[in-house]
Short mmCIF file of N, CA and C in Angstrom, two decimals:
data_model
loop_
_atom_site.label_atom_id
_atom_site.label_comp_id
_atom_site.label_asym_id
_atom_site.label_seq_id
_atom_site.Cartn_x
_atom_site.Cartn_y
_atom_site.Cartn_z
N MET A 1 -115.80 142.01 41.54
CA MET A 1 -115.63 142.02 40.10
C MET A 1 -115.28 143.42 39.60
N THR A 2 -116.02 144.40 40.08
CA THR A 2 -115.77 145.79 39.68
C THR A 2 -114.40 146.24 40.14
N ALA A 3 -114.05 145.87 41.37
CA ALA A 3 -112.74 146.26 41.90
C ALA A 3 -111.61 145.64 41.08
N ASP A 4 -111.76 144.36 40.71
CA ASP A 4 -110.74 143.69 39.91
C ASP A 4 -110.61 144.35 38.54
N ALA A 5 -111.75 144.66 37.91
CA ALA A 5 -111.73 145.28 36.58
C ALA A 5 -111.06 146.65 36.63
N ARG A 6 -111.39 147.43 37.66
CA ARG A 6 -110.80 148.76 37.79
C ARG A 6 -109.31 148.68 38.10
N ALA A 7 -108.92 147.72 38.92
CA ALA A 7 -107.50 147.56 39.26
C ALA A 7 -106.69 147.20 38.01
N PHE A 8 -107.25 146.31 37.19
CA PHE A 8 -106.55 145.92 35.96
C PHE A 8 -106.45 147.11 35.01
N ALA A 9 -107.55 147.85 34.86
CA ALA A 9 -107.54 149.03 33.98
C ALA A 9 -106.52 150.06 34.46
N ASP A 10 -106.46 150.26 35.77
CA ASP A 10 -105.49 151.22 36.32
C ASP A 10 -104.06 150.75 36.07
N ARG A 11 -103.85 149.45 36.23
CA ARG A 11 -102.49 148.91 36.00
C ARG A 11 -102.09 149.09 34.54
N MET A 12 -102.99 148.80 33.63
CA MET A 12 -102.68 148.93 32.21
C MET A 12 -102.53 150.39 31.80
N ALA A 13 -103.20 151.28 32.50
CA ALA A 13 -103.08 152.72 32.18
C ALA A 13 -101.67 153.23 32.44
N ARG A 14 -100.92 152.52 33.27
CA ARG A 14 -99.53 152.91 33.56
C ARG A 14 -98.54 152.35 32.53
N ARG A 15 -99.02 151.51 31.60
CA ARG A 15 -98.14 150.93 30.59
C ARG A 15 -97.70 151.99 29.59
N ARG A 16 -96.44 151.93 29.22
CA ARG A 16 -95.90 152.82 28.21
C ARG A 16 -94.99 152.02 27.28
N SER A 17 -94.93 152.43 26.03
CA SER A 17 -93.94 151.86 25.11
C SER A 17 -92.60 152.47 25.44
N VAL A 18 -91.59 151.62 25.61
CA VAL A 18 -90.27 152.07 26.05
C VAL A 18 -89.23 151.73 24.99
N ARG A 19 -88.35 152.69 24.72
CA ARG A 19 -87.28 152.49 23.74
C ARG A 19 -85.89 152.48 24.38
N ASP A 20 -85.82 152.73 25.68
CA ASP A 20 -84.54 152.76 26.39
C ASP A 20 -84.52 151.62 27.41
N PHE A 21 -83.69 150.62 27.16
CA PHE A 21 -83.70 149.41 27.98
C PHE A 21 -82.43 149.28 28.81
N ALA A 22 -82.60 148.76 30.03
CA ALA A 22 -81.45 148.34 30.84
C ALA A 22 -80.96 147.02 30.26
N THR A 23 -79.70 146.70 30.50
CA THR A 23 -79.15 145.44 29.99
C THR A 23 -79.33 144.29 30.98
N ASP A 24 -79.98 144.54 32.12
CA ASP A 24 -80.20 143.50 33.12
C ASP A 24 -80.90 142.30 32.50
N PRO A 25 -80.48 141.08 32.85
CA PRO A 25 -81.14 139.90 32.28
C PRO A 25 -82.58 139.76 32.76
N VAL A 26 -83.38 139.11 31.94
CA VAL A 26 -84.78 138.83 32.25
C VAL A 26 -84.91 137.33 32.46
N PRO A 27 -85.56 136.89 33.53
CA PRO A 27 -85.70 135.44 33.74
C PRO A 27 -86.44 134.78 32.57
N ALA A 28 -85.87 133.71 32.04
CA ALA A 28 -86.48 133.01 30.91
C ALA A 28 -87.88 132.53 31.25
N GLU A 29 -88.08 132.15 32.52
CA GLU A 29 -89.39 131.64 32.92
C GLU A 29 -90.47 132.71 32.82
N VAL A 30 -90.10 133.96 33.03
CA VAL A 30 -91.08 135.06 32.93
C VAL A 30 -91.51 135.25 31.48
N VAL A 31 -90.53 135.20 30.58
CA VAL A 31 -90.86 135.34 29.16
C VAL A 31 -91.71 134.16 28.70
N GLU A 32 -91.36 132.97 29.14
CA GLU A 32 -92.14 131.78 28.76
C GLU A 32 -93.58 131.89 29.26
N ALA A 33 -93.76 132.36 30.47
CA ALA A 33 -95.11 132.51 31.01
C ALA A 33 -95.91 133.55 30.22
N ALA A 34 -95.24 134.63 29.82
CA ALA A 34 -95.92 135.67 29.03
C ALA A 34 -96.34 135.13 27.67
N VAL A 35 -95.46 134.36 27.04
CA VAL A 35 -95.80 133.76 25.74
C VAL A 35 -96.93 132.74 25.91
N ARG A 36 -96.90 132.00 27.01
CA ARG A 36 -97.98 131.04 27.27
C ARG A 36 -99.31 131.76 27.41
N ALA A 37 -99.29 132.91 28.09
CA ALA A 37 -100.53 133.70 28.22
C ALA A 37 -100.99 134.19 26.85
N ALA A 38 -100.05 134.66 26.03
CA ALA A 38 -100.39 135.14 24.69
C ALA A 38 -101.01 134.04 23.85
N SER A 39 -100.51 132.82 24.02
CA SER A 39 -100.98 131.71 23.19
C SER A 39 -102.35 131.20 23.62
N THR A 40 -102.94 131.80 24.65
CA THR A 40 -104.33 131.46 25.01
C THR A 40 -105.33 132.29 24.22
N ALA A 41 -104.84 133.17 23.35
CA ALA A 41 -105.73 134.06 22.60
C ALA A 41 -106.71 133.26 21.74
N PRO A 42 -107.90 133.79 21.52
CA PRO A 42 -108.81 133.14 20.57
C PRO A 42 -108.27 133.29 19.15
N SER A 43 -108.59 132.32 18.30
CA SER A 43 -108.14 132.40 16.91
C SER A 43 -109.19 131.75 16.01
N GLY A 44 -109.20 132.20 14.75
CA GLY A 44 -110.15 131.65 13.79
C GLY A 44 -110.02 130.15 13.67
N ALA A 45 -111.13 129.42 13.91
CA ALA A 45 -111.17 127.95 13.86
C ALA A 45 -110.14 127.30 14.79
N ASN A 46 -109.69 128.04 15.79
CA ASN A 46 -108.71 127.56 16.77
C ASN A 46 -107.43 127.03 16.12
N VAL A 47 -107.03 127.64 15.00
CA VAL A 47 -105.81 127.21 14.30
C VAL A 47 -104.56 127.70 15.03
N GLN A 48 -104.69 128.78 15.80
CA GLN A 48 -103.57 129.33 16.56
C GLN A 48 -102.38 129.65 15.64
N PRO A 49 -102.59 130.58 14.71
CA PRO A 49 -101.59 130.83 13.66
C PRO A 49 -100.49 131.78 14.07
N TRP A 50 -99.80 131.47 15.15
CA TRP A 50 -98.75 132.35 15.64
C TRP A 50 -97.49 131.57 15.97
N ARG A 51 -96.39 132.26 15.87
CA ARG A 51 -95.09 131.73 16.29
C ARG A 51 -94.36 132.85 16.99
N PHE A 52 -93.81 132.56 18.16
CA PHE A 52 -93.08 133.55 18.96
C PHE A 52 -91.61 133.12 18.98
N VAL A 53 -90.75 133.86 18.30
CA VAL A 53 -89.33 133.53 18.27
C VAL A 53 -88.63 134.44 19.29
N VAL A 54 -88.04 133.83 20.30
CA VAL A 54 -87.41 134.57 21.39
C VAL A 54 -85.90 134.62 21.15
N LEU A 55 -85.41 135.82 20.91
CA LEU A 55 -83.98 136.01 20.64
C LEU A 55 -83.28 136.57 21.89
N THR A 56 -82.25 135.89 22.32
CA THR A 56 -81.40 136.39 23.41
C THR A 56 -79.93 136.39 23.00
N ASP A 57 -79.59 135.65 21.95
CA ASP A 57 -78.21 135.56 21.48
C ASP A 57 -77.78 136.91 20.89
N PRO A 58 -76.68 137.50 21.38
CA PRO A 58 -76.24 138.81 20.89
C PRO A 58 -76.02 138.87 19.38
N GLU A 59 -75.52 137.79 18.79
CA GLU A 59 -75.27 137.79 17.35
C GLU A 59 -76.57 137.86 16.55
N HIS A 60 -77.58 137.12 16.99
CA HIS A 60 -78.89 137.20 16.33
C HIS A 60 -79.47 138.60 16.45
N LYS A 61 -79.34 139.18 17.63
CA LYS A 61 -79.89 140.54 17.83
C LYS A 61 -79.11 141.56 17.00
N ARG A 62 -77.80 141.37 16.86
CA ARG A 62 -77.00 142.28 16.04
C ARG A 62 -77.44 142.22 14.58
N ARG A 63 -77.62 141.01 14.06
CA ARG A 63 -78.08 140.85 12.68
C ARG A 63 -79.46 141.46 12.49
N LEU A 64 -80.32 141.26 13.47
CA LEU A 64 -81.67 141.84 13.41
C LEU A 64 -81.59 143.36 13.35
N ARG A 65 -80.78 143.94 14.22
CA ARG A 65 -80.68 145.40 14.25
C ARG A 65 -80.13 145.95 12.94
N GLU A 66 -79.07 145.33 12.42
CA GLU A 66 -78.48 145.83 11.18
C GLU A 66 -79.49 145.81 10.04
N ALA A 67 -80.23 144.72 9.92
CA ALA A 67 -81.21 144.60 8.84
C ALA A 67 -82.38 145.56 9.05
N ALA A 68 -82.83 145.69 10.28
CA ALA A 68 -83.95 146.59 10.58
C ALA A 68 -83.56 148.04 10.31
N GLU A 69 -82.36 148.44 10.72
CA GLU A 69 -81.93 149.82 10.50
C GLU A 69 -81.77 150.13 9.02
N ALA A 70 -81.37 149.15 8.24
CA ALA A 70 -81.25 149.37 6.79
C ALA A 70 -82.62 149.69 6.20
N GLU A 71 -83.64 148.93 6.61
CA GLU A 71 -85.01 149.19 6.12
C GLU A 71 -85.52 150.53 6.65
N GLU A 72 -85.22 150.83 7.89
CA GLU A 72 -85.72 152.06 8.50
C GLU A 72 -85.08 153.30 7.87
N ARG A 73 -83.80 153.21 7.49
CA ARG A 73 -83.17 154.34 6.80
C ARG A 73 -83.92 154.65 5.52
N GLU A 74 -84.28 153.62 4.78
CA GLU A 74 -85.06 153.81 3.55
C GLU A 74 -86.43 154.40 3.84
N PHE A 75 -87.05 153.91 4.90
CA PHE A 75 -88.38 154.40 5.27
C PHE A 75 -88.35 155.89 5.57
N TYR A 76 -87.45 156.32 6.44
CA TYR A 76 -87.41 157.72 6.85
C TYR A 76 -86.92 158.63 5.72
N ALA A 77 -86.05 158.11 4.84
CA ALA A 77 -85.50 158.94 3.78
C ALA A 77 -86.36 158.98 2.52
N ARG A 78 -87.07 157.86 2.21
CA ARG A 78 -87.74 157.80 0.92
C ARG A 78 -89.18 157.27 0.95
N ARG A 79 -89.49 156.33 1.84
CA ARG A 79 -90.78 155.66 1.74
C ARG A 79 -91.92 156.38 2.46
N ALA A 80 -91.62 157.01 3.57
CA ALA A 80 -92.67 157.62 4.38
C ALA A 80 -93.13 158.94 3.77
N SER A 81 -94.45 159.16 3.80
CA SER A 81 -94.97 160.45 3.36
C SER A 81 -94.66 161.50 4.43
N GLN A 82 -94.72 162.77 4.04
CA GLN A 82 -94.49 163.83 5.01
C GLN A 82 -95.54 163.80 6.12
N GLN A 83 -96.77 163.44 5.77
CA GLN A 83 -97.84 163.33 6.77
C GLN A 83 -97.50 162.28 7.82
N TRP A 84 -96.95 161.15 7.37
CA TRP A 84 -96.57 160.07 8.28
C TRP A 84 -95.41 160.54 9.18
N LEU A 85 -94.43 161.19 8.59
CA LEU A 85 -93.29 161.68 9.37
C LEU A 85 -93.74 162.72 10.39
N ASP A 86 -94.71 163.57 10.01
CA ASP A 86 -95.24 164.57 10.95
C ASP A 86 -95.95 163.89 12.12
N ALA A 87 -96.66 162.79 11.83
CA ALA A 87 -97.35 162.06 12.90
C ALA A 87 -96.36 161.40 13.86
N LEU A 88 -95.20 160.99 13.34
CA LEU A 88 -94.17 160.35 14.18
C LEU A 88 -93.35 161.36 14.98
N ALA A 89 -93.34 162.62 14.54
CA ALA A 89 -92.46 163.62 15.16
C ALA A 89 -92.60 163.73 16.68
N PRO A 90 -93.83 163.74 17.25
CA PRO A 90 -93.94 163.86 18.71
C PRO A 90 -93.34 162.68 19.46
N ILE A 91 -93.23 161.53 18.79
CA ILE A 91 -92.67 160.35 19.44
C ILE A 91 -91.15 160.39 19.42
N GLY A 92 -90.59 161.12 18.45
CA GLY A 92 -89.14 161.31 18.41
C GLY A 92 -88.36 160.14 17.86
N THR A 93 -88.96 159.35 16.98
CA THR A 93 -88.25 158.20 16.44
C THR A 93 -87.49 158.56 15.16
N ASP A 94 -86.48 157.77 14.86
CA ASP A 94 -85.77 157.88 13.59
C ASP A 94 -85.29 156.48 13.23
N TRP A 95 -84.33 156.36 12.31
CA TRP A 95 -83.93 155.04 11.84
C TRP A 95 -83.05 154.27 12.81
N HIS A 96 -82.50 154.94 13.80
CA HIS A 96 -81.65 154.27 14.79
C HIS A 96 -82.52 153.39 15.70
N LYS A 97 -82.15 152.13 15.87
CA LYS A 97 -82.93 151.19 16.68
C LYS A 97 -82.03 150.47 17.69
N PRO A 98 -81.38 151.22 18.59
CA PRO A 98 -80.46 150.58 19.53
C PRO A 98 -81.14 149.59 20.47
N PHE A 99 -82.45 149.76 20.68
CA PHE A 99 -83.15 148.86 21.59
C PHE A 99 -83.12 147.40 21.11
N LEU A 100 -82.85 147.18 19.83
CA LEU A 100 -82.83 145.81 19.31
C LEU A 100 -81.61 145.04 19.80
N THR A 101 -80.56 145.73 20.20
CA THR A 101 -79.40 145.04 20.78
C THR A 101 -79.28 145.30 22.28
N GLU A 102 -79.84 146.40 22.77
CA GLU A 102 -79.74 146.70 24.20
C GLU A 102 -80.69 145.85 25.04
N ALA A 103 -81.91 145.64 24.56
CA ALA A 103 -82.87 144.84 25.31
C ALA A 103 -82.34 143.41 25.44
N PRO A 104 -82.46 142.81 26.61
CA PRO A 104 -81.92 141.45 26.78
C PRO A 104 -82.68 140.39 25.99
N VAL A 105 -83.94 140.69 25.66
CA VAL A 105 -84.77 139.74 24.93
C VAL A 105 -85.47 140.48 23.79
N VAL A 106 -85.55 139.85 22.65
CA VAL A 106 -86.37 140.37 21.55
C VAL A 106 -87.28 139.24 21.09
N ILE A 107 -88.59 139.50 21.10
CA ILE A 107 -89.56 138.51 20.63
C ILE A 107 -90.03 138.94 19.24
N VAL A 108 -89.84 138.06 18.27
CA VAL A 108 -90.34 138.31 16.92
C VAL A 108 -91.57 137.43 16.72
N VAL A 109 -92.70 138.08 16.44
CA VAL A 109 -93.96 137.35 16.29
C VAL A 109 -94.25 137.17 14.80
N PHE A 110 -94.59 135.92 14.44
CA PHE A 110 -94.91 135.60 13.06
C PHE A 110 -96.36 135.14 12.95
N GLU A 111 -96.98 135.48 11.81
CA GLU A 111 -98.28 134.94 11.40
C GLU A 111 -98.00 133.66 10.64
N VAL A 112 -98.61 132.55 11.02
CA VAL A 112 -98.34 131.28 10.36
C VAL A 112 -99.44 131.01 9.33
N HIS A 113 -99.04 130.92 8.06
CA HIS A 113 -99.97 130.62 6.98
C HIS A 113 -99.82 129.17 6.55
N GLN A 114 -100.61 128.76 5.59
CA GLN A 114 -100.60 127.36 5.19
C GLN A 114 -99.25 126.98 4.59
N GLY A 115 -98.73 125.84 5.04
CA GLY A 115 -97.45 125.35 4.57
C GLY A 115 -97.39 123.85 4.71
N PRO A 116 -96.22 123.24 4.49
CA PRO A 116 -96.09 121.78 4.58
C PRO A 116 -96.50 121.22 5.93
N ASN A 117 -96.29 121.99 6.98
CA ASN A 117 -96.60 121.50 8.32
C ASN A 117 -97.59 122.38 9.07
N SER A 118 -98.30 123.23 8.34
CA SER A 118 -99.26 124.12 9.01
C SER A 118 -100.54 124.23 8.17
N PRO A 119 -101.71 124.21 8.84
CA PRO A 119 -102.98 124.26 8.10
C PRO A 119 -103.31 125.68 7.66
N LYS A 120 -104.31 125.79 6.83
CA LYS A 120 -104.80 127.11 6.40
C LYS A 120 -105.35 127.84 7.63
N PRO A 121 -104.91 129.08 7.87
CA PRO A 121 -105.45 129.84 9.01
C PRO A 121 -106.69 130.64 8.59
N TYR A 122 -107.49 130.96 9.55
CA TYR A 122 -108.66 131.80 9.31
C TYR A 122 -108.52 133.04 10.19
N TYR A 123 -108.66 134.21 9.58
CA TYR A 123 -108.46 135.48 10.29
C TYR A 123 -107.09 135.53 10.98
N PRO A 124 -106.02 135.26 10.25
CA PRO A 124 -104.71 135.22 10.92
C PRO A 124 -104.27 136.56 11.49
N LYS A 125 -104.48 137.66 10.77
CA LYS A 125 -104.05 138.97 11.29
C LYS A 125 -104.79 139.31 12.57
N GLU A 126 -106.10 139.09 12.57
CA GLU A 126 -106.89 139.38 13.77
C GLU A 126 -106.45 138.50 14.93
N SER A 127 -106.26 137.21 14.64
CA SER A 127 -105.87 136.26 15.70
C SER A 127 -104.52 136.62 16.30
N VAL A 128 -103.53 136.90 15.46
CA VAL A 128 -102.20 137.23 15.95
C VAL A 128 -102.23 138.58 16.68
N GLY A 129 -103.03 139.52 16.18
CA GLY A 129 -103.16 140.81 16.85
C GLY A 129 -103.67 140.66 18.28
N ILE A 130 -104.66 139.79 18.47
CA ILE A 130 -105.17 139.56 19.82
C ILE A 130 -104.08 138.94 20.70
N ALA A 131 -103.35 137.98 20.13
CA ALA A 131 -102.27 137.33 20.90
C ALA A 131 -101.20 138.34 21.31
N VAL A 132 -100.85 139.25 20.41
CA VAL A 132 -99.85 140.28 20.73
C VAL A 132 -100.37 141.19 21.85
N GLY A 133 -101.65 141.53 21.80
CA GLY A 133 -102.22 142.34 22.88
C GLY A 133 -102.11 141.65 24.24
N LEU A 134 -102.40 140.35 24.25
CA LEU A 134 -102.25 139.60 25.51
C LEU A 134 -100.79 139.53 25.94
N LEU A 135 -99.87 139.41 24.98
CA LEU A 135 -98.44 139.37 25.31
C LEU A 135 -98.00 140.69 25.95
N ILE A 136 -98.44 141.80 25.38
CA ILE A 136 -98.10 143.11 25.95
C ILE A 136 -98.62 143.21 27.38
N ALA A 137 -99.87 142.80 27.59
CA ALA A 137 -100.46 142.86 28.94
C ALA A 137 -99.71 141.96 29.91
N ALA A 138 -99.35 140.75 29.46
CA ALA A 138 -98.65 139.80 30.33
C ALA A 138 -97.27 140.32 30.72
N LEU A 139 -96.56 140.90 29.76
CA LEU A 139 -95.23 141.45 30.06
C LEU A 139 -95.33 142.61 31.03
N HIS A 140 -96.30 143.48 30.82
CA HIS A 140 -96.50 144.62 31.72
C HIS A 140 -96.86 144.14 33.12
N HIS A 141 -97.74 143.15 33.19
CA HIS A 141 -98.16 142.60 34.49
C HIS A 141 -96.97 142.01 35.25
N ALA A 142 -95.99 141.48 34.50
CA ALA A 142 -94.80 140.89 35.12
C ALA A 142 -93.76 141.94 35.53
N GLY A 143 -94.00 143.21 35.18
CA GLY A 143 -93.07 144.27 35.55
C GLY A 143 -92.03 144.56 34.48
N LEU A 144 -92.25 144.07 33.28
CA LEU A 144 -91.33 144.33 32.17
C LEU A 144 -91.91 145.39 31.24
N VAL A 145 -91.06 145.92 30.37
CA VAL A 145 -91.51 146.89 29.37
C VAL A 145 -91.22 146.33 27.99
N THR A 146 -91.94 146.85 27.01
CA THR A 146 -91.74 146.41 25.64
C THR A 146 -92.12 147.53 24.69
N LEU A 147 -92.01 147.22 23.43
CA LEU A 147 -92.28 148.16 22.36
C LEU A 147 -92.70 147.35 21.15
N THR A 148 -93.68 147.82 20.39
CA THR A 148 -94.03 147.15 19.14
C THR A 148 -93.30 147.86 18.01
N HIS A 149 -92.38 147.14 17.38
CA HIS A 149 -91.57 147.69 16.29
C HIS A 149 -91.93 146.95 15.00
N THR A 150 -92.25 147.72 13.95
CA THR A 150 -92.67 147.10 12.69
C THR A 150 -91.89 147.68 11.52
N PRO A 151 -90.63 147.26 11.35
CA PRO A 151 -89.90 147.73 10.18
C PRO A 151 -90.61 147.27 8.91
N SER A 152 -90.49 148.04 7.86
CA SER A 152 -91.19 147.69 6.63
C SER A 152 -90.28 147.87 5.42
N PRO A 153 -90.16 146.81 4.61
CA PRO A 153 -90.74 145.47 4.75
C PRO A 153 -90.00 144.65 5.81
N MET A 154 -90.62 143.52 6.20
CA MET A 154 -90.08 142.74 7.31
C MET A 154 -89.60 141.35 6.93
N ARG A 155 -89.59 141.02 5.65
CA ARG A 155 -89.25 139.65 5.24
C ARG A 155 -87.84 139.23 5.67
N PHE A 156 -86.94 140.18 5.92
CA PHE A 156 -85.60 139.83 6.37
C PHE A 156 -85.63 139.05 7.69
N LEU A 157 -86.75 139.19 8.42
CA LEU A 157 -86.86 138.51 9.71
C LEU A 157 -86.91 136.99 9.56
N ASN A 158 -87.43 136.50 8.44
CA ASN A 158 -87.44 135.05 8.22
C ASN A 158 -86.02 134.50 8.22
N GLU A 159 -85.11 135.21 7.54
CA GLU A 159 -83.73 134.74 7.47
C GLU A 159 -83.04 134.87 8.83
N VAL A 160 -83.21 136.02 9.48
CA VAL A 160 -82.56 136.23 10.78
C VAL A 160 -83.03 135.20 11.80
N CYS A 161 -84.33 134.87 11.76
CA CYS A 161 -84.91 133.95 12.75
C CYS A 161 -84.95 132.51 12.28
N GLY A 162 -84.53 132.25 11.04
CA GLY A 162 -84.53 130.88 10.53
C GLY A 162 -85.92 130.30 10.39
N ARG A 163 -86.87 131.10 9.88
CA ARG A 163 -88.25 130.65 9.77
C ARG A 163 -88.64 130.41 8.31
N PRO A 164 -89.54 129.47 8.05
CA PRO A 164 -89.94 129.14 6.68
C PRO A 164 -90.81 130.23 6.07
N PRO A 165 -90.96 130.22 4.75
CA PRO A 165 -91.69 131.31 4.07
C PRO A 165 -93.16 131.42 4.42
N GLU A 166 -93.79 130.32 4.87
CA GLU A 166 -95.22 130.43 5.24
C GLU A 166 -95.43 131.20 6.54
N GLU A 167 -94.36 131.49 7.25
CA GLU A 167 -94.46 132.31 8.45
C GLU A 167 -94.13 133.75 8.06
N ARG A 168 -95.09 134.64 8.27
CA ARG A 168 -94.93 136.03 7.85
C ARG A 168 -94.69 136.91 9.08
N PRO A 169 -93.64 137.71 9.07
CA PRO A 169 -93.34 138.57 10.22
C PRO A 169 -94.50 139.52 10.51
N TYR A 170 -94.81 139.66 11.79
CA TYR A 170 -95.93 140.50 12.23
C TYR A 170 -95.45 141.69 13.04
N VAL A 171 -94.59 141.44 14.03
CA VAL A 171 -94.10 142.53 14.88
C VAL A 171 -92.83 142.08 15.60
N VAL A 172 -91.98 143.05 15.92
CA VAL A 172 -90.76 142.82 16.70
C VAL A 172 -90.95 143.51 18.04
N MET A 173 -90.67 142.78 19.14
CA MET A 173 -90.90 143.33 20.48
C MET A 173 -89.67 143.16 21.36
N PRO A 174 -88.86 144.22 21.52
CA PRO A 174 -87.79 144.16 22.52
C PRO A 174 -88.42 144.12 23.91
N VAL A 175 -87.82 143.36 24.80
CA VAL A 175 -88.40 143.14 26.13
C VAL A 175 -87.31 143.26 27.18
N GLY A 176 -87.63 143.92 28.28
CA GLY A 176 -86.68 144.01 29.39
C GLY A 176 -87.16 144.97 30.45
N PHE A 177 -86.20 145.50 31.20
CA PHE A 177 -86.49 146.52 32.20
C PHE A 177 -86.13 147.89 31.61
N PRO A 178 -86.82 148.94 32.03
CA PRO A 178 -86.46 150.25 31.50
C PRO A 178 -85.09 150.69 32.01
N ALA A 179 -84.37 151.41 31.16
CA ALA A 179 -83.11 152.00 31.60
C ALA A 179 -83.40 153.04 32.68
N ARG A 180 -82.42 153.30 33.54
CA ARG A 180 -82.62 154.28 34.62
C ARG A 180 -83.03 155.64 34.08
N ASP A 181 -82.48 156.01 32.93
CA ASP A 181 -82.78 157.32 32.35
C ASP A 181 -83.76 157.21 31.17
N ALA A 182 -84.56 156.13 31.18
CA ALA A 182 -85.52 155.94 30.09
C ALA A 182 -86.48 157.11 30.01
N ARG A 183 -86.75 157.52 28.79
CA ARG A 183 -87.69 158.62 28.55
C ARG A 183 -88.79 158.11 27.64
N VAL A 184 -90.02 158.55 27.91
CA VAL A 184 -91.14 158.20 27.04
C VAL A 184 -91.84 159.49 26.64
N PRO A 185 -92.40 159.52 25.43
CA PRO A 185 -93.11 160.74 25.00
C PRO A 185 -94.28 161.05 25.93
N ASP A 186 -94.56 162.33 26.11
CA ASP A 186 -95.68 162.76 26.95
C ASP A 186 -96.95 162.74 26.11
N LEU A 187 -97.45 161.52 25.88
CA LEU A 187 -98.63 161.35 25.05
C LEU A 187 -99.87 161.20 25.92
N ARG A 188 -101.00 161.62 25.42
CA ARG A 188 -102.26 161.51 26.14
C ARG A 188 -103.16 160.48 25.48
N ARG A 189 -103.80 159.66 26.29
CA ARG A 189 -104.77 158.71 25.76
C ARG A 189 -106.13 159.38 25.67
N LYS A 190 -106.92 158.97 24.68
CA LYS A 190 -108.26 159.54 24.53
C LYS A 190 -109.11 159.18 25.74
N PRO A 191 -109.98 160.07 26.17
CA PRO A 191 -110.84 159.77 27.32
C PRO A 191 -111.86 158.69 26.95
N LEU A 192 -112.34 157.98 27.98
CA LEU A 192 -113.28 156.88 27.77
C LEU A 192 -114.51 157.30 26.99
N GLU A 193 -115.03 158.51 27.27
CA GLU A 193 -116.25 158.94 26.58
C GLU A 193 -116.04 159.16 25.09
N GLU A 194 -114.78 159.27 24.67
CA GLU A 194 -114.50 159.41 23.24
C GLU A 194 -114.36 158.09 22.54
N VAL A 195 -113.95 157.05 23.25
CA VAL A 195 -113.71 155.75 22.61
C VAL A 195 -114.81 154.72 22.88
N MET A 196 -115.68 154.98 23.85
CA MET A 196 -116.74 154.03 24.20
C MET A 196 -118.09 154.67 23.94
N ILE A 197 -118.90 153.97 23.16
CA ILE A 197 -120.25 154.45 22.82
C ILE A 197 -121.27 153.55 23.46
N ARG A 198 -122.22 154.14 24.14
CA ARG A 198 -123.32 153.35 24.74
C ARG A 198 -124.57 153.54 23.91
N ARG A 199 -125.31 152.48 23.70
CA ARG A 199 -126.59 152.54 22.97
C ARG A 199 -127.69 151.90 23.79
#
């Protein structure tokens, strides 16, 4: 048990958010298995208030990128505080989001609220957040890389993905293999003694 737990922790410690993707195709079965793993997440009253929209069509990804970059230009130029921009500086991001068309797969995750065909959810943000965490772990375990992208506002995603208004965009996740020259920021994770408290 201890060996398994340590092996999993070590594997996850090698996970990084990647913004540079190879264009190599990803087997659909791998993505389906990762989404299936994500959908095992616990949820309030077991309502399972999530929807995973898997985009592979280049035209859908192009529309997504154009709309996301329009929002991101506004964010970096007008909406973000200087403190927020300073926090983002070490990561090196800006409004350009080429990964939305370069990655062979983009998964858009929605929070499902009450609608004509969906019940009232309980703790939807928490439930979907747990599911996204499992999705990230499943993709990493399969040897793929991803990134959590949250353009703000995100309502344009309903139109791009053809989803009803009771589904609220939660996160955009490009998925694939890292590009040969992929670069990731040299970030440090907090040590265990800083994040774990024993009583």
